[in-house]
Amino acid sequence: MADIAVLGFGARGKIYTLIALEEGFKVVAACDVGAEQRNAAKRIAGIPENRCFCDADAFFAAGKLADVLILSTIDGTHYEYAMRALDLGYDILLEKPIALTLAEVDGIAAKAKALGRKIGVSHVLRYTPFYMTIKKIVDSGAIGRVMNVNQTENVGYFHYAHSFVRGNWHNSRETCPMILAKCCHDFDILLWLTGRSCKKLSSFGSLDYFTRENAPQNSAARCKNCAAAKICPYDAYRIYAARPTWVRIPDGQEENWENAKKVLDDNSTFYDKCVFRCDNDVVDHQTVNMVLEGGIMANLTMHAFSGRVYRRIQVCGTLGEINGVLEDNRVELEIFGEEEKQVFEVGVRDLVSPHAGGDRLLLVDFMKYVGSKTADFRADIDKSVESHRLAFAAENSRLNNGKTIEF
Ligand SMILES: NC(=O)c1ccc[n+]([C@@H]2O[C@H](COP(=O)([O-])OP(=O)(O)OC[C@H]3O[C@@H](n4cnc5c(N)ncnc54)[C@H](O)[C@@H]3O)[C@@H](O)[C@H]2O)c1
């Protein structure tokens, strides 16, 4: 059975490790620049001290330590580390985005092909029972010829504030455009569900709300000192009291509000920065219109302004339509002329695997793929590159006043 090394033992690295261990795989080495994350790797996976590395150079200098590398460091490191891992002989489960430029994305794919290595991209939506059910209905022909697809990525006001105003993905100069960070999944799912490529697209979007002009009167740079906190839904103390596990609490301490609050109280962390005074530049709403092969029109809308985090999809065909919300794990099929809708409850209750169970199914399938000469992998890098191509093109279009980009 193939074993695993994890480079980047943050939220994603930890989730994949927990799933891998539950599924009977060995996690034999880890690397993270953070001491807490390394401690977590030792504690969770029992990795010995000499297989826990504090920087990538040391990790790669140790040679190939496992069959598979889970590459789950922050976005800007993916290209360099993927190329180095390929040279060492690893097959890679690579977190999305594959890389930060199209040239780098193509470079990784080409190198993997040249060396005969396998790269799976963490496009977990392809492995959710929700989207698998929709795919099955579309492929069955039940809704006839697909004419229109609409996907909305409702990021959630609190999630947007956490990740795209205060946190890791707030600044496209340091990371990447939000349409790539958040929506390479959505482009990927549109392409996979329809089985069609995109012929052209255009996009509009902007950062309109999370700017200094919109700061409430009497507000302050930190929520802890802010007179407007009581009326501000973005007050960090309220947001994180409801979600203490979103705060990186020192390893070994219980993940509860008491400990999370201590982290917020510390001004060296970002958690309670005023959402109207950060150096964020990523859009807070964007829409992309696409023409796919076969005359299918597709729209993708992504925005911060929803009360919860959810993806809604509508697939319209000549004979019927499909509607659903991923997080509800429920798909509705309406066949034109039939009185009753068909409802598919695709509920998944997986406490370890987020993304409606997709993470677990993807990891297990990737490990099977690595161990086989004949198996196929649904989220292989070659099948994942187009989603990134569309995301880069959408950003290009947005920055050029909605210019149409043809492929
Ligand atoms: N597939 C998905 O749906 C999904 C969801 C969330 C995040 N992601 C992606 O997963 C990756 C990790 O995201 P995360 O949420 O786990 O972030 P995170 O910040 O929790 O984890 C990243 C970890 O990498 C470590 N790290 C950073 N630079 C490093 C370096 N040079 N060498 C070694 N370690 C380093 C950090 O200390 C941190 O522990 C990102 O690329 C992100 O875009 C994918």
JSON list of N, CA, C and O in Angstrom, two decimals, residues 237 247 250 253 256-267 269:
[
{"chain": "A", "resi": 237, "resn": "TYR", "atom": "N", "xyz": [-15.14, 39.26, 17.07]},
{"chain": "A", "resi": 237, "resn": "TYR", "atom": "CA", "xyz": [-15.44, 38.55, 18.32]},
{"chain": "A", "resi": 237, "resn": "TYR", "atom": "C", "xyz": [-16.74, 37.77, 18.18]},
{"chain": "A", "resi": 237, "resn": "TYR", "atom": "O", "xyz": [-16.90, 36.69, 18.72]},
{"chain": "A", "resi": 247, "resn": "VAL", "atom": "N", "xyz": [-9.94, 29.70, 14.25]},
{"chain": "A", "resi": 247, "resn": "VAL", "atom": "CA", "xyz": [-8.78, 30.45, 14.75]},
{"chain": "A", "resi": 247, "resn": "VAL", "atom": "C", "xyz": [-7.65, 29.45, 14.99]},
{"chain": "A", "resi": 247, "resn": "VAL", "atom": "O", "xyz": [-7.89, 28.36, 15.53]},
{"chain": "A", "resi": 250, "resn": "PRO", "atom": "N", "xyz": [-2.82, 27.62, 19.49]},
{"chain": "A", "resi": 250, "resn": "PRO", "atom": "CA", "xyz": [-1.56, 26.88, 19.67]},
{"chain": "A", "resi": 250, "resn": "PRO", "atom": "C", "xyz": [-1.81, 25.40, 19.90]},
{"chain": "A", "resi": 250, "resn": "PRO", "atom": "O", "xyz": [-2.74, 25.02, 20.62]},
{"chain": "A", "resi": 253, "resn": "GLN", "atom": "N", "xyz": [-3.56, 23.08, 22.89]},
{"chain": "A", "resi": 253, "resn": "GLN", "atom": "CA", "xyz": [-4.65, 23.76, 23.62]},
{"chain": "A", "resi": 253, "resn": "GLN", "atom": "C", "xyz": [-5.97, 23.33, 23.00]},
{"chain": "A", "resi": 253, "resn": "GLN", "atom": "O", "xyz": [-6.06, 23.11, 21.80]},
{"chain": "A", "resi": 256, "resn": "ASN", "atom": "N", "xyz": [-11.34, 25.90, 21.74]},
{"chain": "A", "resi": 256, "resn": "ASN", "atom": "CA", "xyz": [-12.60, 26.46, 22.25]},
{"chain": "A", "resi": 256, "resn": "ASN", "atom": "C", "xyz": [-12.51, 27.98, 22.22]},
{"chain": "A", "resi": 256, "resn": "ASN", "atom": "O", "xyz": [-11.47, 28.56, 21.91]},
{"chain": "A", "resi": 257, "resn": "TRP", "atom": "N", "xyz": [-13.63, 28.62, 22.53]},
{"chain": "A", "resi": 257, "resn": "TRP", "atom": "CA", "xyz": [-13.69, 30.08, 22.40]},
{"chain": "A", "resi": 257, "resn": "TRP", "atom": "C", "xyz": [-12.74, 30.77, 23.38]},
{"chain": "A", "resi": 257, "resn": "TRP", "atom": "O", "xyz": [-12.13, 31.78, 23.05]},
{"chain": "A", "resi": 258, "resn": "GLU", "atom": "N", "xyz": [-12.57, 30.20, 24.56]},
{"chain": "A", "resi": 258, "resn": "GLU", "atom": "CA", "xyz": [-11.69, 30.83, 25.55]},
{"chain": "A", "resi": 258, "resn": "GLU", "atom": "C", "xyz": [-10.27, 30.97, 24.97]},
{"chain": "A", "resi": 258, "resn": "GLU", "atom": "O", "xyz": [-9.66, 32.04, 25.04]},
{"chain": "A", "resi": 259, "resn": "ASN", "atom": "N", "xyz": [-9.79, 29.89, 24.35]},
{"chain": "A", "resi": 259, "resn": "ASN", "atom": "CA", "xyz": [-8.44, 29.94, 23.78]},
{"chain": "A", "resi": 259, "resn": "ASN", "atom": "C", "xyz": [-8.40, 30.74, 22.48]},
{"chain": "A", "resi": 259, "resn": "ASN", "atom": "O", "xyz": [-7.42, 31.44, 22.20]},
{"chain": "A", "resi": 260, "resn": "ALA", "atom": "N", "xyz": [-9.48, 30.66, 21.70]},
{"chain": "A", "resi": 260, "resn": "ALA", "atom": "CA", "xyz": [-9.53, 31.44, 20.45]},
{"chain": "A", "resi": 260, "resn": "ALA", "atom": "C", "xyz": [-9.52, 32.94, 20.77]},
{"chain": "A", "resi": 260, "resn": "ALA", "atom": "O", "xyz": [-8.84, 33.72, 20.09]},
{"chain": "A", "resi": 261, "resn": "LYS", "atom": "N", "xyz": [-10.23, 33.31, 21.81]},
{"chain": "A", "resi": 261, "resn": "LYS", "atom": "CA", "xyz": [-10.32, 34.73, 22.17]},
{"chain": "A", "resi": 261, "resn": "LYS", "atom": "C", "xyz": [-8.93, 35.30, 22.52]},
{"chain": "A", "resi": 261, "resn": "LYS", "atom": "O", "xyz": [-8.60, 36.43, 22.18]},
{"chain": "A", "resi": 262, "resn": "LYS", "atom": "N", "xyz": [-8.11, 34.46, 23.18]},
{"chain": "A", "resi": 262, "resn": "LYS", "atom": "CA", "xyz": [-6.74, 34.91, 23.52]},
{"chain": "A", "resi": 262, "resn": "LYS", "atom": "C", "xyz": [-5.97, 35.25, 22.24]},
{"chain": "A", "resi": 262, "resn": "LYS", "atom": "O", "xyz": [-5.18, 36.19, 22.20]},
{"chain": "A", "resi": 263, "resn": "VAL", "atom": "N", "xyz": [-6.21, 34.45, 21.18]},
{"chain": "A", "resi": 263, "resn": "VAL", "atom": "CA", "xyz": [-5.52, 34.70, 19.91]},
{"chain": "A", "resi": 263, "resn": "VAL", "atom": "C", "xyz": [-6.04, 36.01, 19.30]},
{"chain": "A", "resi": 263, "resn": "VAL", "atom": "O", "xyz": [-5.26, 36.83, 18.79]},
{"chain": "A", "resi": 264, "resn": "LEU", "atom": "N", "xyz": [-7.34, 36.25, 19.38]},
{"chain": "A", "resi": 264, "resn": "LEU", "atom": "CA", "xyz": [-7.90, 37.50, 18.84]},
{"chain": "A", "resi": 264, "resn": "LEU", "atom": "C", "xyz": [-7.38, 38.70, 19.63]},
{"chain": "A", "resi": 264, "resn": "LEU", "atom": "O", "xyz": [-7.13, 39.77, 19.07]},
{"chain": "A", "resi": 265, "resn": "ASP", "atom": "N", "xyz": [-7.23, 38.52, 20.95]},
{"chain": "A", "resi": 265, "resn": "ASP", "atom": "CA", "xyz": [-6.77, 39.63, 21.80]},
{"chain": "A", "resi": 265, "resn": "ASP", "atom": "C", "xyz": [-5.34, 40.04, 21.46]},
{"chain": "A", "resi": 265, "resn": "ASP", "atom": "O", "xyz": [-4.92, 41.15, 21.76]},
{"chain": "A", "resi": 266, "resn": "ASP", "atom": "N", "xyz": [-4.61, 39.14, 20.81]},
{"chain": "A", "resi": 266, "resn": "ASP", "atom": "CA", "xyz": [-3.21, 39.40, 20.48]},
{"chain": "A", "resi": 266, "resn": "ASP", "atom": "C", "xyz": [-3.14, 40.20, 19.17]},
{"chain": "A", "resi": 266, "resn": "ASP", "atom": "O", "xyz": [-3.51, 39.70, 18.11]},
{"chain": "A", "resi": 267, "resn": "ASN", "atom": "N", "xyz": [-2.63, 41.41, 19.24]},
{"chain": "A", "resi": 267, "resn": "ASN", "atom": "CA", "xyz": [-2.63, 42.29, 18.06]},
{"chain": "A", "resi": 267, "resn": "ASN", "atom": "C", "xyz": [-1.66, 41.87, 16.97]},
{"chain": "A", "resi": 267, "resn": "ASN", "atom": "O", "xyz": [-1.64, 42.46, 15.90]},
{"chain": "A", "resi": 269, "resn": "THR", "atom": "N", "xyz": [-1.90, 39.07, 15.52]},
{"chain": "A", "resi": 269, "resn": "THR", "atom": "CA", "xyz": [-2.67, 38.21, 14.61]},
{"chain": "A", "resi": 269, "resn": "THR", "atom": "C", "xyz": [-3.65, 39.06, 13.81]},
{"chain": "A", "resi": 269, "resn": "THR", "atom": "O", "xyz": [-3.96, 40.20, 14.18]}
]
